[in-house]
mmCIF file of C-alpha atoms and ligand atoms in Angstrom:
data_model
loop_
_atom_site.group_PDB
_atom_site.id
_atom_site.type_symbol
_atom_site.label_atom_id
_atom_site.label_comp_id
_atom_site.label_asym_id
_atom_site.label_seq_id
_atom_site.Cartn_x
_atom_site.Cartn_y
_atom_site.Cartn_z
ATOM 1 C CA MET A 1 41.746 -21.049 -22.590
ATOM 2 C CA ALA A 2 40.672 -17.901 -24.411
ATOM 3 C CA GLY A 3 42.848 -16.076 -26.950
ATOM 4 C CA ARG A 4 44.491 -17.244 -30.119
ATOM 5 C CA LYS A 5 45.326 -20.911 -30.263
ATOM 6 C CA VAL A 6 48.864 -22.104 -30.977
ATOM 7 C CA VAL A 7 49.786 -24.925 -33.345
ATOM 8 C CA LEU A 8 53.258 -26.438 -33.752
ATOM 9 C CA VAL A 9 54.009 -27.742 -37.256
ATOM 10 C CA THR A 10 57.158 -29.826 -37.707
ATOM 11 C CA GLY A 11 58.877 -29.364 -41.067
ATOM 12 C CA GLY A 12 56.929 -26.185 -41.791
ATOM 13 C CA GLY A 13 59.496 -24.350 -43.900
ATOM 14 C CA ARG A 14 58.558 -25.794 -47.288
ATOM 15 C CA GLY A 15 56.054 -28.044 -49.002
ATOM 16 C CA ILE A 16 53.008 -29.423 -47.215
ATOM 17 C CA GLY A 17 54.129 -28.116 -43.814
ATOM 18 C CA ALA A 18 54.479 -24.585 -45.176
ATOM 19 C CA ALA A 19 50.986 -24.780 -46.653
ATOM 20 C CA VAL A 20 49.677 -25.836 -43.219
ATOM 21 C CA VAL A 21 51.507 -22.897 -41.596
ATOM 22 C CA ARG A 22 50.012 -20.399 -44.072
ATOM 23 C CA LEU A 23 46.500 -21.827 -43.868
ATOM 24 C CA ALA A 24 46.555 -22.040 -40.058
ATOM 25 C CA ALA A 25 47.690 -18.407 -39.854
ATOM 26 C CA ALA A 26 44.874 -17.347 -42.174
ATOM 27 C CA ALA A 27 42.415 -19.317 -40.018
ATOM 28 C CA GLY A 28 43.410 -17.391 -36.867
ATOM 29 C CA TRP A 29 46.040 -19.595 -35.263
ATOM 30 C CA ASP A 30 49.396 -18.460 -33.958
ATOM 31 C CA VAL A 31 52.038 -20.762 -35.367
ATOM 32 C CA ALA A 32 55.346 -22.284 -34.335
ATOM 33 C CA PHE A 33 57.138 -24.391 -36.887
ATOM 34 C CA THR A 34 60.405 -26.269 -37.193
ATOM 35 C CA TYR A 35 62.662 -26.744 -40.189
ATOM 36 C CA ALA A 36 65.866 -28.727 -40.716
ATOM 37 C CA SER A 37 68.273 -26.297 -42.386
ATOM 38 C CA ASN A 38 66.703 -24.140 -45.107
ATOM 39 C CA SER A 39 66.370 -20.858 -43.227
ATOM 40 C CA THR A 40 65.639 -18.845 -46.385
ATOM 41 C CA ARG A 41 62.494 -20.828 -47.144
ATOM 42 C CA ALA A 42 61.535 -20.854 -43.458
ATOM 43 C CA GLU A 43 61.748 -17.054 -43.343
ATOM 44 C CA GLU A 44 59.559 -16.752 -46.453
ATOM 45 C CA THR A 45 56.948 -19.005 -44.887
ATOM 46 C CA ALA A 46 57.122 -17.134 -41.578
ATOM 47 C CA ALA A 47 56.708 -13.797 -43.368
ATOM 48 C CA ALA A 48 53.625 -15.041 -45.228
ATOM 49 C CA ALA A 49 52.055 -16.264 -41.990
ATOM 50 C CA ARG A 50 52.815 -12.986 -40.223
ATOM 51 C CA ALA A 51 51.229 -11.100 -43.109
ATOM 52 C CA ALA A 52 48.087 -13.141 -42.442
ATOM 53 C CA GLY A 53 48.038 -11.777 -38.879
ATOM 54 C CA ALA A 54 49.652 -14.601 -36.914
ATOM 55 C CA GLU A 55 52.368 -14.501 -34.322
ATOM 56 C CA VAL A 56 55.003 -16.861 -35.733
ATOM 57 C CA LEU A 57 58.029 -18.649 -34.314
ATOM 58 C CA ALA A 58 60.351 -20.476 -36.750
ATOM 59 C CA ILE A 59 62.734 -22.892 -35.043
ATOM 60 C CA GLN A 60 65.667 -24.738 -36.589
ATOM 61 C CA ALA A 61 65.405 -28.217 -35.035
ATOM 62 C CA ASP A 62 66.074 -31.789 -36.104
ATOM 63 C CA VAL A 63 63.001 -33.902 -35.391
ATOM 64 C CA ALA A 64 65.215 -37.007 -35.296
ATOM 65 C CA ASP A 65 67.227 -35.609 -32.391
ATOM 66 C CA ALA A 66 65.844 -35.763 -28.838
ATOM 67 C CA ALA A 67 67.728 -32.769 -27.444
ATOM 68 C CA SER A 68 66.876 -30.623 -30.447
ATOM 69 C CA THR A 69 63.194 -31.513 -30.128
ATOM 70 C CA ALA A 70 63.213 -30.740 -26.400
ATOM 71 C CA SER A 71 64.680 -27.306 -27.189
ATOM 72 C CA ALA A 72 62.011 -26.680 -29.806
ATOM 73 C CA PHE A 73 59.205 -27.387 -27.338
ATOM 74 C CA ALA A 74 60.940 -25.228 -24.722
ATOM 75 C CA ALA A 75 61.082 -22.388 -27.249
ATOM 76 C CA VAL A 76 57.332 -22.742 -27.860
ATOM 77 C CA ASP A 77 56.698 -22.678 -24.088
ATOM 78 C CA GLN A 78 58.779 -19.566 -23.711
ATOM 79 C CA ARG A 79 57.250 -17.668 -26.610
ATOM 80 C CA PHE A 80 53.588 -18.649 -26.348
ATOM 81 C CA GLY A 81 53.071 -20.278 -22.928
ATOM 82 C CA ARG A 82 50.567 -22.652 -24.473
ATOM 83 C CA LEU A 83 50.191 -25.340 -27.135
ATOM 84 C CA ASP A 84 46.817 -26.361 -28.530
ATOM 85 C CA ALA A 85 47.741 -28.613 -31.444
ATOM 86 C CA LEU A 86 50.600 -30.456 -33.141
ATOM 87 C CA VAL A 87 51.021 -31.299 -36.817
ATOM 88 C CA ASN A 88 53.652 -34.009 -37.175
ATOM 89 C CA ASN A 89 54.635 -33.229 -40.747
ATOM 90 C CA ALA A 90 58.449 -33.402 -40.913
ATOM 91 C CA GLY A 91 59.374 -36.475 -42.888
ATOM 92 C CA ILE A 92 61.963 -37.837 -45.277
ATOM 93 C CA THR A 93 61.873 -40.603 -47.866
ATOM 94 C CA GLY A 94 65.564 -41.412 -48.003
ATOM 95 C CA PRO A 95 66.951 -42.206 -51.461
ATOM 96 C CA ARG A 96 65.036 -44.261 -53.967
ATOM 97 C CA GLY A 97 66.062 -47.914 -53.894
ATOM 98 C CA THR A 98 64.833 -51.482 -53.709
ATOM 99 C CA LEU A 99 65.137 -53.363 -50.429
ATOM 100 C CA ALA A 100 68.287 -55.044 -51.733
ATOM 101 C CA GLU A 101 69.848 -51.658 -52.524
ATOM 102 C CA THR A 102 68.946 -49.960 -49.250
ATOM 103 C CA PRO A 103 71.458 -50.176 -46.387
ATOM 104 C CA ASP A 104 70.669 -50.214 -42.669
ATOM 105 C CA ALA A 105 71.811 -46.616 -42.313
ATOM 106 C CA VAL A 106 68.934 -45.431 -44.556
ATOM 107 C CA TRP A 107 66.370 -47.459 -42.601
ATOM 108 C CA GLU A 108 67.727 -46.070 -39.340
ATOM 109 C CA LYS A 109 67.598 -42.441 -40.487
ATOM 110 C CA VAL A 110 64.123 -42.729 -42.000
ATOM 111 C CA LEU A 111 62.683 -44.506 -38.956
ATOM 112 C CA ALA A 112 64.404 -42.103 -36.523
ATOM 113 C CA THR A 113 62.847 -39.147 -38.355
ATOM 114 C CA ASN A 114 59.421 -40.399 -39.410
ATOM 115 C CA VAL A 115 58.584 -42.735 -36.524
ATOM 116 C CA THR A 116 60.644 -42.121 -33.375
ATOM 117 C CA GLY A 117 60.763 -38.383 -34.062
ATOM 118 C CA ALA A 118 57.009 -38.160 -34.573
ATOM 119 C CA ALA A 119 56.261 -40.275 -31.490
ATOM 120 C CA ARG A 120 58.577 -38.103 -29.398
ATOM 121 C CA CYS A 121 56.793 -34.953 -30.581
ATOM 122 C CA CYS A 122 53.444 -36.554 -29.671
ATOM 123 C CA ARG A 123 54.748 -37.304 -26.180
ATOM 124 C CA GLU A 124 55.990 -33.747 -25.672
ATOM 125 C CA ALA A 125 52.823 -32.251 -27.129
ATOM 126 C CA LEU A 126 50.529 -34.331 -24.933
ATOM 127 C CA LYS A 127 52.214 -32.875 -21.834
ATOM 128 C CA ARG A 128 50.918 -29.503 -22.982
ATOM 129 C CA ILE A 129 47.805 -29.782 -25.167
ATOM 130 C CA PRO A 130 44.590 -29.221 -23.176
ATOM 131 C CA ALA A 131 41.275 -31.058 -23.641
ATOM 132 C CA GLY A 132 39.767 -30.041 -26.961
ATOM 133 C CA GLY A 133 43.171 -29.995 -28.676
ATOM 134 C CA ALA A 134 44.360 -32.191 -31.505
ATOM 135 C CA ILE A 135 47.310 -33.913 -33.153
ATOM 136 C CA VAL A 136 47.495 -34.570 -36.900
ATOM 137 C CA ASN A 137 50.115 -36.960 -38.245
ATOM 138 C CA VAL A 138 51.066 -36.488 -41.900
ATOM 139 C CA SER A 139 51.415 -40.072 -43.088
ATOM 140 C CA SER A 140 51.388 -41.257 -46.707
ATOM 141 C CA ARG A 141 49.437 -43.468 -49.081
ATOM 142 C CA ALA A 142 52.791 -45.256 -49.447
ATOM 143 C CA ALA A 143 51.866 -47.081 -46.210
ATOM 144 C CA GLY A 144 49.046 -48.867 -48.016
ATOM 145 C CA LEU A 145 50.756 -49.137 -51.407
ATOM 146 C CA GLY A 146 54.006 -50.564 -49.990
ATOM 147 C CA GLY A 147 56.579 -48.542 -51.917
ATOM 148 C CA GLY A 148 57.888 -51.590 -53.788
ATOM 149 C CA GLY A 149 60.586 -50.682 -56.326
ATOM 150 C CA GLU A 150 60.896 -47.189 -54.882
ATOM 151 C CA TRP A 151 61.127 -46.993 -51.110
ATOM 152 C CA ILE A 152 59.832 -49.767 -48.868
ATOM 153 C CA HIS A 153 61.812 -48.172 -46.028
ATOM 154 C CA TYR A 154 59.704 -44.997 -46.350
ATOM 155 C CA ALA A 155 56.393 -46.829 -46.820
ATOM 156 C CA ALA A 156 57.057 -48.980 -43.746
ATOM 157 C CA SER A 157 57.813 -45.880 -41.671
ATOM 158 C CA LYS A 158 54.427 -44.452 -42.632
ATOM 159 C CA GLY A 159 52.766 -47.778 -41.790
ATOM 160 C CA ALA A 160 54.207 -47.355 -38.314
ATOM 161 C CA MET A 161 52.852 -43.821 -38.190
ATOM 162 C CA ASP A 162 49.383 -45.107 -39.061
ATOM 163 C CA THR A 163 49.561 -47.571 -36.170
ATOM 164 C CA LEU A 164 50.836 -44.831 -33.864
ATOM 165 C CA THR A 165 47.797 -42.768 -34.835
ATOM 166 C CA ILE A 166 45.313 -45.552 -34.075
ATOM 167 C CA GLY A 167 46.863 -46.440 -30.720
ATOM 168 C CA LEU A 168 47.488 -42.912 -29.530
ATOM 169 C CA ALA A 169 43.962 -41.827 -30.450
ATOM 170 C CA LYS A 170 42.748 -44.343 -27.858
ATOM 171 C CA GLU A 171 45.211 -43.221 -25.188
ATOM 172 C CA ALA A 172 44.817 -39.480 -25.731
ATOM 173 C CA ALA A 173 41.011 -39.628 -25.772
ATOM 174 C CA ALA A 174 41.188 -39.908 -21.977
ATOM 175 C CA GLN A 175 42.593 -36.375 -21.857
ATOM 176 C CA GLY A 176 40.220 -35.049 -24.496
ATOM 177 C CA VAL A 177 42.819 -34.797 -27.270
ATOM 178 C CA ARG A 178 42.042 -36.129 -30.761
ATOM 179 C CA VAL A 179 44.734 -37.843 -32.858
ATOM 180 C CA ASN A 180 44.248 -38.330 -36.599
ATOM 181 C CA ALA A 181 46.289 -38.863 -39.743
ATOM 182 C CA VAL A 182 46.197 -37.404 -43.224
ATOM 183 C CA SER A 183 47.651 -39.603 -45.957
ATOM 184 C CA PRO A 184 48.688 -37.610 -49.012
ATOM 185 C CA GLY A 185 49.137 -39.314 -52.369
ATOM 186 C CA LEU A 186 51.343 -37.874 -55.086
ATOM 187 C CA ILE A 187 51.830 -34.236 -54.080
ATOM 188 C CA ASP A 188 53.783 -31.609 -55.980
ATOM 189 C CA THR A 189 56.617 -30.670 -53.583
ATOM 190 C CA GLU A 190 60.410 -30.913 -53.587
ATOM 191 C CA LEU A 191 60.326 -34.269 -51.748
ATOM 192 C CA HIS A 192 60.498 -36.230 -55.000
ATOM 193 C CA ALA A 193 63.581 -34.399 -56.278
ATOM 194 C CA ALA A 194 65.275 -34.994 -52.926
ATOM 195 C CA ALA A 195 64.781 -38.737 -53.496
ATOM 196 C CA GLY A 196 66.304 -38.489 -56.961
ATOM 197 C CA MET A 197 63.006 -38.445 -58.921
ATOM 198 C CA PRO A 198 62.339 -34.800 -59.880
ATOM 199 C CA ASP A 199 59.784 -35.723 -62.579
ATOM 200 C CA ARG A 200 57.815 -38.215 -60.410
ATOM 201 C CA VAL A 201 54.617 -36.150 -60.108
ATOM 202 C CA ALA A 202 54.544 -35.308 -63.832
ATOM 203 C CA LYS A 203 55.314 -38.924 -64.739
ATOM 204 C CA PHE A 204 52.709 -40.621 -62.541
ATOM 205 C CA GLY A 205 50.084 -37.873 -62.097
ATOM 206 C CA GLY A 206 48.036 -39.232 -64.995
ATOM 207 C CA SER A 207 47.682 -42.608 -63.295
ATOM 208 C CA VAL A 208 45.946 -41.089 -60.269
ATOM 209 C CA PRO A 209 42.154 -41.716 -60.491
ATOM 210 C CA LEU A 210 41.456 -37.963 -60.372
ATOM 211 C CA GLY A 211 43.988 -37.537 -63.185
ATOM 212 C CA ARG A 212 46.706 -35.411 -61.606
ATOM 213 C CA GLY A 213 49.075 -34.930 -58.697
ATOM 214 C CA GLY A 214 47.824 -32.871 -55.782
ATOM 215 C CA THR A 215 49.005 -29.615 -54.257
ATOM 216 C CA ALA A 216 50.394 -28.931 -50.801
ATOM 217 C CA GLU A 217 47.392 -26.654 -50.183
ATOM 218 C CA GLU A 218 44.944 -29.479 -50.903
ATOM 219 C CA VAL A 219 46.626 -31.573 -48.204
ATOM 220 C CA ALA A 220 46.745 -28.635 -45.793
ATOM 221 C CA GLU A 221 42.960 -28.165 -46.117
ATOM 222 C CA GLY A 222 42.478 -31.695 -44.747
ATOM 223 C CA VAL A 223 44.925 -31.103 -41.913
ATOM 224 C CA LEU A 224 43.227 -27.840 -40.928
ATOM 225 C CA TRP A 225 39.790 -29.453 -40.877
ATOM 226 C CA LEU A 226 41.039 -32.135 -38.475
ATOM 227 C CA LEU A 227 42.412 -29.411 -36.171
ATOM 228 C CA THR A 228 39.112 -27.581 -35.895
ATOM 229 C CA ASP A 229 36.003 -28.138 -33.826
ATOM 230 C CA ALA A 230 34.181 -29.232 -36.969
ATOM 231 C CA ALA A 231 36.078 -32.529 -36.492
ATOM 232 C CA ARG A 232 35.309 -32.727 -32.755
ATOM 233 C CA TYR A 233 33.942 -36.308 -33.026
ATOM 234 C CA VAL A 234 36.771 -37.555 -35.268
ATOM 235 C CA THR A 235 39.716 -39.408 -33.726
ATOM 236 C CA GLY A 236 41.822 -42.347 -34.888
ATOM 237 C CA ALA A 237 40.843 -41.534 -38.483
ATOM 238 C CA ASN A 238 43.092 -41.507 -41.518
ATOM 239 C CA ILE A 239 41.967 -39.205 -44.316
ATOM 240 C CA HIS A 240 43.372 -39.997 -47.736
ATOM 241 C CA VAL A 241 44.074 -36.785 -49.643
ATOM 242 C CA SER A 242 45.272 -38.607 -52.694
ATOM 243 C CA GLY A 243 42.897 -38.182 -55.598
ATOM 244 C CA GLY A 244 41.871 -41.815 -55.191
ATOM 245 C CA ARG A 245 45.435 -43.185 -55.331
HETATM 246 P P1 NAP B 301 59.448 -31.450 -48.404
HETATM 247 O O1 NAP B 301 58.942 -30.557 -49.480
HETATM 248 O O2 NAP B 301 60.697 -32.237 -48.618
HETATM 249 O O3 NAP B 301 59.568 -30.578 -47.058
HETATM 250 C C1 NAP B 301 59.986 -31.197 -45.895
HETATM 251 C C2 NAP B 301 60.025 -30.212 -44.748
HETATM 252 O O4 NAP B 301 60.418 -30.940 -43.575
HETATM 253 C C3 NAP B 301 61.065 -29.112 -44.921
HETATM 254 O O5 NAP B 301 60.609 -27.953 -44.282
HETATM 255 C C4 NAP B 301 62.290 -29.675 -44.187
HETATM 256 O O6 NAP B 301 63.155 -28.677 -43.663
HETATM 257 C C5 NAP B 301 61.602 -30.395 -43.050
HETATM 258 N N1 NAP B 301 62.417 -31.468 -42.482
HETATM 259 C C6 NAP B 301 63.007 -32.501 -43.121
HETATM 260 N N2 NAP B 301 63.683 -33.267 -42.267
HETATM 261 C C7 NAP B 301 63.525 -32.683 -41.051
HETATM 262 C C8 NAP B 301 64.022 -32.967 -39.770
HETATM 263 N N3 NAP B 301 64.821 -34.027 -39.535
HETATM 264 N N4 NAP B 301 63.665 -32.152 -38.746
HETATM 265 C C9 NAP B 301 62.854 -31.093 -38.956
HETATM 266 N N5 NAP B 301 62.369 -30.762 -40.152
HETATM 267 C C10 NAP B 301 62.711 -31.543 -41.189
HETATM 268 O O7 NAP B 301 58.352 -32.556 -48.033
HETATM 269 P P2 NAP B 301 56.753 -32.584 -48.254
HETATM 270 O O8 NAP B 301 56.459 -33.204 -49.573
HETATM 271 O O9 NAP B 301 56.151 -31.276 -47.906
HETATM 272 O O10 NAP B 301 56.372 -33.689 -47.165
HETATM 273 C C11 NAP B 301 55.822 -33.348 -45.897
HETATM 274 C C12 NAP B 301 55.241 -34.600 -45.275
HETATM 275 O O11 NAP B 301 54.257 -35.163 -46.156
HETATM 276 C C13 NAP B 301 56.282 -35.715 -45.052
HETATM 277 O O12 NAP B 301 56.033 -36.380 -43.842
HETATM 278 C C14 NAP B 301 56.040 -36.654 -46.235
HETATM 279 O O13 NAP B 301 56.426 -37.970 -45.942
HETATM 280 C C15 NAP B 301 54.535 -36.516 -46.403
HETATM 281 N N6 NAP B 301 54.070 -36.905 -47.742
HETATM 282 C C16 NAP B 301 54.456 -36.225 -48.854
HETATM 283 C C17 NAP B 301 53.991 -36.646 -50.101
HETATM 284 C C18 NAP B 301 54.375 -35.967 -51.391
HETATM 285 O O14 NAP B 301 54.037 -36.506 -52.473
HETATM 286 N N7 NAP B 301 55.044 -34.814 -51.374
HETATM 287 C C19 NAP B 301 53.155 -37.756 -50.194
HETATM 288 C C20 NAP B 301 52.794 -38.425 -49.042
HETATM 289 C C21 NAP B 301 53.250 -37.991 -47.812
HETATM 290 P P3 NAP B 301 64.185 -27.849 -44.649
HETATM 291 O O15 NAP B 301 63.302 -26.963 -45.486
HETATM 292 O O16 NAP B 301 65.027 -27.075 -43.715
HETATM 293 O O17 NAP B 301 64.925 -28.857 -45.463
#
């Protein structure tokens, strides 16, 4: 299909998702993105993407909720009439805590958001994305590191996302759609403060092999590459954007 391509980014109001929205707009995509509740930040991100020449649709939608997700996809259909790519970026860590300290309710919320929510978005996206399109799942190096002492619930959810990526890459190849993951390491966003560790990047940045925490833009560069034709022979891959962590 000719014309500007459309990408849907979940959790695009702030942080890594917002960097993907801005970079995609600058690279010539039209962009739809969801956010949970922070409409001020979502509007700032939308304005930046519009200034880069993109048509932009910001949608308040809870990725953990089936009806809300269905409405978000319907809004994309109505506004753009096409969808070429999905970036499954919305994710939460839940509060910091050991396994012993973490109740079922935290596990359920984290898994509903990071795993079921992402899988549901993949299912909806694959009804729409034509051959040549792509899905990128924003996972985490926590999946490989395990999150012990901090958030096993979060790490395990990202392990599930990694498996989703491998399996779905095989299924979606039949329709010509590539499915890959990007696994960020320690990235300077508000996610750490939300988990009760505002100084986490400053505290642990020095222990990263490349000597520092990363930026949302550095992760977004990896996501954008996977969306483009330059990555046309890449599927089922998991790119660590983690400074060696
Ligand atoms: P962030 O700064 O906390 O931003 C999260 C974004 O997702 C916000 O726009 C938020 O909306 C949205 N969101 C949260 N829950 C949502 C829900 N239920 N439905 C829809 N949107 C929702 O997080 P980030 O650091 O950019 O993280 C983005 C992704 O990267 C996540 O999947 C995270 O696990 C992954 N990651 C991050 C790091 C890191 O060090 N930062 C490392 C590895 C992986 P509001 O603005 O409305 O709240």
